Amino acid sequence: MVTSIVNEQPGHIVPNSNPTASSPSNENNHGIPHDVVHATIQPIPRRGIQNYLHQPIGKTFDIILMGSPRVGKSTLINAILHKDVAQTHAGRNACIKDWTKLDVTEYAQDLINKKSPVCLIFCASPGTYVELEQLKGIVKACKNLKVFIAMVVTNMYASDEADSILKLFQDTLIHHHAQPKVKENIYYYGSIGLCTQVNSINYVVGNIRKKPEGVDELMLGIMKSLSDEKLLQWCLAIQNSASFWARAQRKIWKLYSSLKHSLGY
């Protein structure tokens, strides 16, 4: 089993020239749309905004990835962050552990305590072995420490086994949240986590050609599920993915408009 830590140093926020614009942003305009940032901080008391923003913007933050070797963890995080931040093979920075010889829950809790990550992403793909008890231990650790977990089936087109892995993820998460919501092929389990299937890069086998699928939905799904400082950190982490912001801005603005309305703002 391989654990990778992606460490992000926030860049800058580039506001739109028109703060009330609702049209998709230009893909060449890197940065988080002003609408999204404004809606994110709107519920915060005015005196607390400076301190609130200083915490996530003024420090680095981590995203933890777990999964067996060669399941596409690096390819997925590179697609999410829209830059090469992780090697696409198990390099020297990867933490490889024989999980049969340690307490998975204790290991995950120690790691989460040390890193305090934005979220944890667990990856599995067709052709790899997934141990149910290990998954339970990871989810338990995340729940205990209030860290959101995204369980992702990578290489979703490789075989029908992808559906079986997704079912295993569902069976694991449902013990912690009995009534999941399903939207755009993402299964949401409240504040605990989500699970879905993705294809991070073009899939080409013989005459079969499939475009990347599910990554944008995963990014938006994690965004919907986070709150406060971790939400802003996630937005800062993915700010370079201009194509995502262009495609998803309408959905994001609708999400935050609903949030503001529910809070009475």
XYZ file of C-alpha atoms in Angstrom:
265
model
C 0.000 0.000 0.000
C 1.298 3.455 -0.901
C 0.562 6.693 0.916
C 1.402 9.960 -0.861
C 1.299 13.438 0.644
C 0.665 16.285 -1.784
C 1.815 19.538 -0.220
C 0.358 22.726 -1.659
C 1.532 26.310 -1.186
C -1.363 28.644 -2.028
C -0.834 30.994 -4.915
C -2.962 34.022 -5.589
C -6.616 34.804 -6.104
C -7.492 36.552 -9.333
C -10.898 38.229 -9.160
C -13.134 38.769 -12.156
C -13.401 42.396 -13.240
C -17.162 42.217 -12.656
C -17.853 40.756 -9.211
C -21.499 40.063 -10.069
C -20.820 38.236 -13.317
C -22.366 34.783 -13.551
C -21.024 33.698 -16.928
C -18.237 31.089 -17.123
C -14.731 32.468 -16.757
C -12.208 32.545 -19.569
C -10.058 29.410 -19.484
C -6.933 31.537 -19.769
C -7.843 33.434 -16.608
C -6.119 31.409 -13.918
C -7.310 31.805 -10.356
C -10.482 31.437 -8.399
C -13.462 33.423 -9.712
C -14.295 36.347 -7.456
C -17.899 35.160 -7.189
C -16.824 31.923 -5.575
C -14.464 33.529 -3.075
C -17.013 36.212 -2.211
C -19.740 33.641 -1.643
C -17.405 31.492 0.439
C -16.543 34.265 2.895
C -19.945 36.002 2.858
C -21.303 34.178 5.961
C -18.213 35.058 8.026
C -18.548 37.996 10.449
C -16.706 40.997 9.032
C -14.244 41.190 11.933
C -13.277 37.558 11.402
C -12.605 37.624 7.658
C -8.972 38.711 7.891
C -8.085 36.014 10.409
C -10.149 33.422 8.542
C -8.396 34.073 5.239
C -4.953 34.390 6.795
C -4.991 30.834 8.140
C -5.540 28.918 4.876
C -3.764 31.377 2.577
C -0.700 31.985 4.707
C 0.391 28.369 5.122
C 0.893 25.205 3.145
C -1.619 22.391 3.364
C -1.749 18.723 2.490
C -3.909 16.287 0.563
C -3.366 12.628 1.475
C -3.638 9.924 -1.194
C -3.777 6.240 -0.311
C -3.983 3.110 -2.426
C -2.002 0.263 -3.913
C 0.887 0.974 -6.304
C -0.026 1.680 -9.932
C -3.705 2.465 -9.393
C -3.447 5.985 -10.840
C -3.085 8.083 -7.682
C -0.503 10.437 -9.173
C -2.355 10.689 -12.476
C -5.541 11.599 -10.616
C -4.013 14.281 -8.382
C -2.164 15.789 -11.346
C -5.483 15.987 -13.214
C -7.194 17.564 -10.203
C -4.519 20.189 -9.561
C -3.875 20.683 -13.285
C -0.123 20.447 -12.846
C 2.499 17.772 -12.308
C 2.892 17.701 -8.552
C 3.248 13.938 -8.187
C 5.341 11.394 -10.026
C 3.344 8.941 -12.113
C 5.146 6.012 -10.512
C 6.086 4.995 -6.984
C 9.122 7.191 -6.352
C 11.312 7.831 -3.337
C 8.771 10.214 -1.812
C 6.105 7.541 -1.660
C 5.492 5.949 1.731
C 5.097 2.215 1.099
C 3.806 0.167 4.003
C 2.919 -3.490 4.416
C -0.505 -2.857 5.877
C -0.918 -6.491 6.909
C 1.680 -5.827 9.630
C 0.211 -2.725 11.214
C -2.990 -1.369 12.679
C -4.497 0.522 9.751
C -6.758 2.676 11.902
C -3.880 3.686 14.173
C -1.572 4.343 11.213
C -4.161 6.485 9.420
C -5.015 8.416 12.591
C -1.349 9.145 13.302
C -0.839 10.368 9.735
C -3.968 12.526 9.761
C -3.040 13.989 13.150
C 0.405 14.858 11.847
C -0.704 16.382 8.539
C -4.216 17.713 9.270
C -5.055 17.329 5.550
C -7.704 19.108 3.523
C -9.069 15.668 2.686
C -7.987 12.080 2.117
C -8.386 10.433 -1.287
C -8.325 6.629 -1.407
C -7.822 5.092 -4.847
C -8.367 1.587 -6.201
C -8.625 0.322 -9.758
C -9.616 -2.869 -11.582
C -6.953 -5.510 -11.144
C -5.900 -4.424 -7.653
C -6.831 -6.058 -4.372
C -8.856 -4.048 -1.885
C -9.095 -5.285 1.698
C -12.434 -4.409 3.308
C -11.046 -4.306 6.846
C -8.374 -1.842 5.751
C -11.014 0.405 4.206
C -13.033 0.283 7.407
C -9.958 1.316 9.374
C -9.236 4.277 7.109
C -12.837 5.497 7.159
C -12.951 5.108 10.945
C -9.802 7.200 11.313
C -11.163 9.919 9.022
C -14.478 9.997 10.859
C -12.806 10.160 14.278
C -10.666 13.122 13.213
C -13.331 14.792 11.057
C -11.401 14.529 7.783
C -13.447 14.064 4.625
C -12.602 10.944 2.588
C -13.131 10.563 -1.154
C -13.020 6.922 -2.270
C -12.269 6.815 -5.984
C -12.313 3.991 -8.503
C -9.646 4.970 -11.037
C -9.245 3.553 -14.561
C -12.991 3.042 -14.653
C -12.987 1.742 -18.244
C -10.406 -0.982 -17.623
C -12.981 -3.677 -16.779
C -16.379 -4.350 -15.225
C -14.564 -4.896 -11.942
C -14.777 -1.120 -11.472
C -18.443 -1.530 -10.514
C -17.535 -4.154 -7.904
C -14.962 -1.848 -6.323
C -17.480 1.001 -6.228
C -19.939 -1.338 -4.482
C -17.260 -2.161 -1.906
C -16.762 1.556 -1.267
C -20.518 2.012 -0.883
C -20.788 -0.896 1.543
C -17.998 0.630 3.628
C -19.385 4.162 3.797
C -23.024 3.251 4.349
C -22.232 2.031 7.873
C -21.486 5.648 8.783
C -24.277 7.379 6.858
C -27.327 5.271 6.054
C -29.003 7.525 3.482
C -26.564 8.525 0.736
C -27.435 11.017 -1.973
C -26.539 10.336 -5.584
C -25.812 13.053 -8.138
C -23.808 12.880 -11.368
C -22.508 9.398 -10.503
C -21.198 10.525 -7.129
C -22.478 8.898 -3.949
C -22.474 11.345 -1.033
C -22.403 10.114 2.558
C -22.909 13.356 4.418
C -19.855 14.860 6.076
C -18.130 11.452 6.167
C -17.174 10.990 2.533
C -18.122 10.158 -1.028
C -17.323 7.536 -3.628
C -17.263 7.607 -7.412
C -15.505 6.366 -10.551
C -13.176 8.399 -12.768
C -10.936 8.156 -15.788
C -8.170 10.716 -15.330
C -6.601 10.609 -18.814
C -7.507 9.392 -22.289
C -8.148 5.645 -22.290
C -7.002 3.964 -25.497
C -6.993 0.184 -25.981
C -7.101 -1.003 -29.578
C -10.107 0.614 -31.217
C -11.584 1.680 -27.882
C -11.071 5.356 -27.099
C -12.534 7.081 -24.058
C -12.025 10.657 -22.928
C -11.309 11.618 -19.311
C -14.463 11.418 -17.248
C -15.590 12.124 -13.709
C -12.666 14.261 -12.516
C -14.534 17.581 -12.627
C -17.498 15.995 -10.865
C -15.167 14.640 -8.176
C -13.561 18.064 -7.685
C -16.958 19.714 -7.344
C -18.205 16.911 -5.099
C -15.342 17.418 -2.663
C -15.943 21.171 -2.783
C -19.611 20.665 -1.904
C -18.669 18.497 1.050
C -16.018 20.669 2.719
C -16.587 23.741 4.843
C -14.803 26.708 6.352
C -11.008 26.710 6.140
C -10.727 23.385 4.316
C -13.171 24.527 1.645
C -11.066 27.590 0.912
C -7.884 25.503 0.943
C -9.431 23.129 -1.608
C -10.386 26.075 -3.818
C -6.838 27.403 -3.582
C -5.388 23.976 -4.381
C -7.399 23.630 -7.596
C -7.215 27.258 -8.699
C -4.902 26.454 -11.636
C -7.493 24.183 -13.221
C -8.946 26.930 -15.405
C -10.935 24.482 -17.533
C -12.699 23.197 -14.408
C -13.668 26.693 -13.288
C -14.932 27.529 -16.770
C -17.117 24.423 -16.941
C -18.262 24.349 -13.340
C -18.649 27.999 -12.359
C -22.418 28.083 -12.906
C -22.868 25.022 -10.685
C -20.528 26.461 -8.068
C -22.325 29.796 -7.974
C -25.657 27.991 -7.646
C -24.231 25.948 -4.771
C -23.024 28.981 -2.852
C -26.153 30.975 -3.578
C -28.171 28.158 -2.014
C -25.807 28.080 0.957
C -26.125 31.828 1.515
C -29.917 31.588 1.285
C -30.054 28.750 3.814
C -27.931 30.800 6.223
C -30.117 33.870 5.787
C -27.577 35.999 3.876
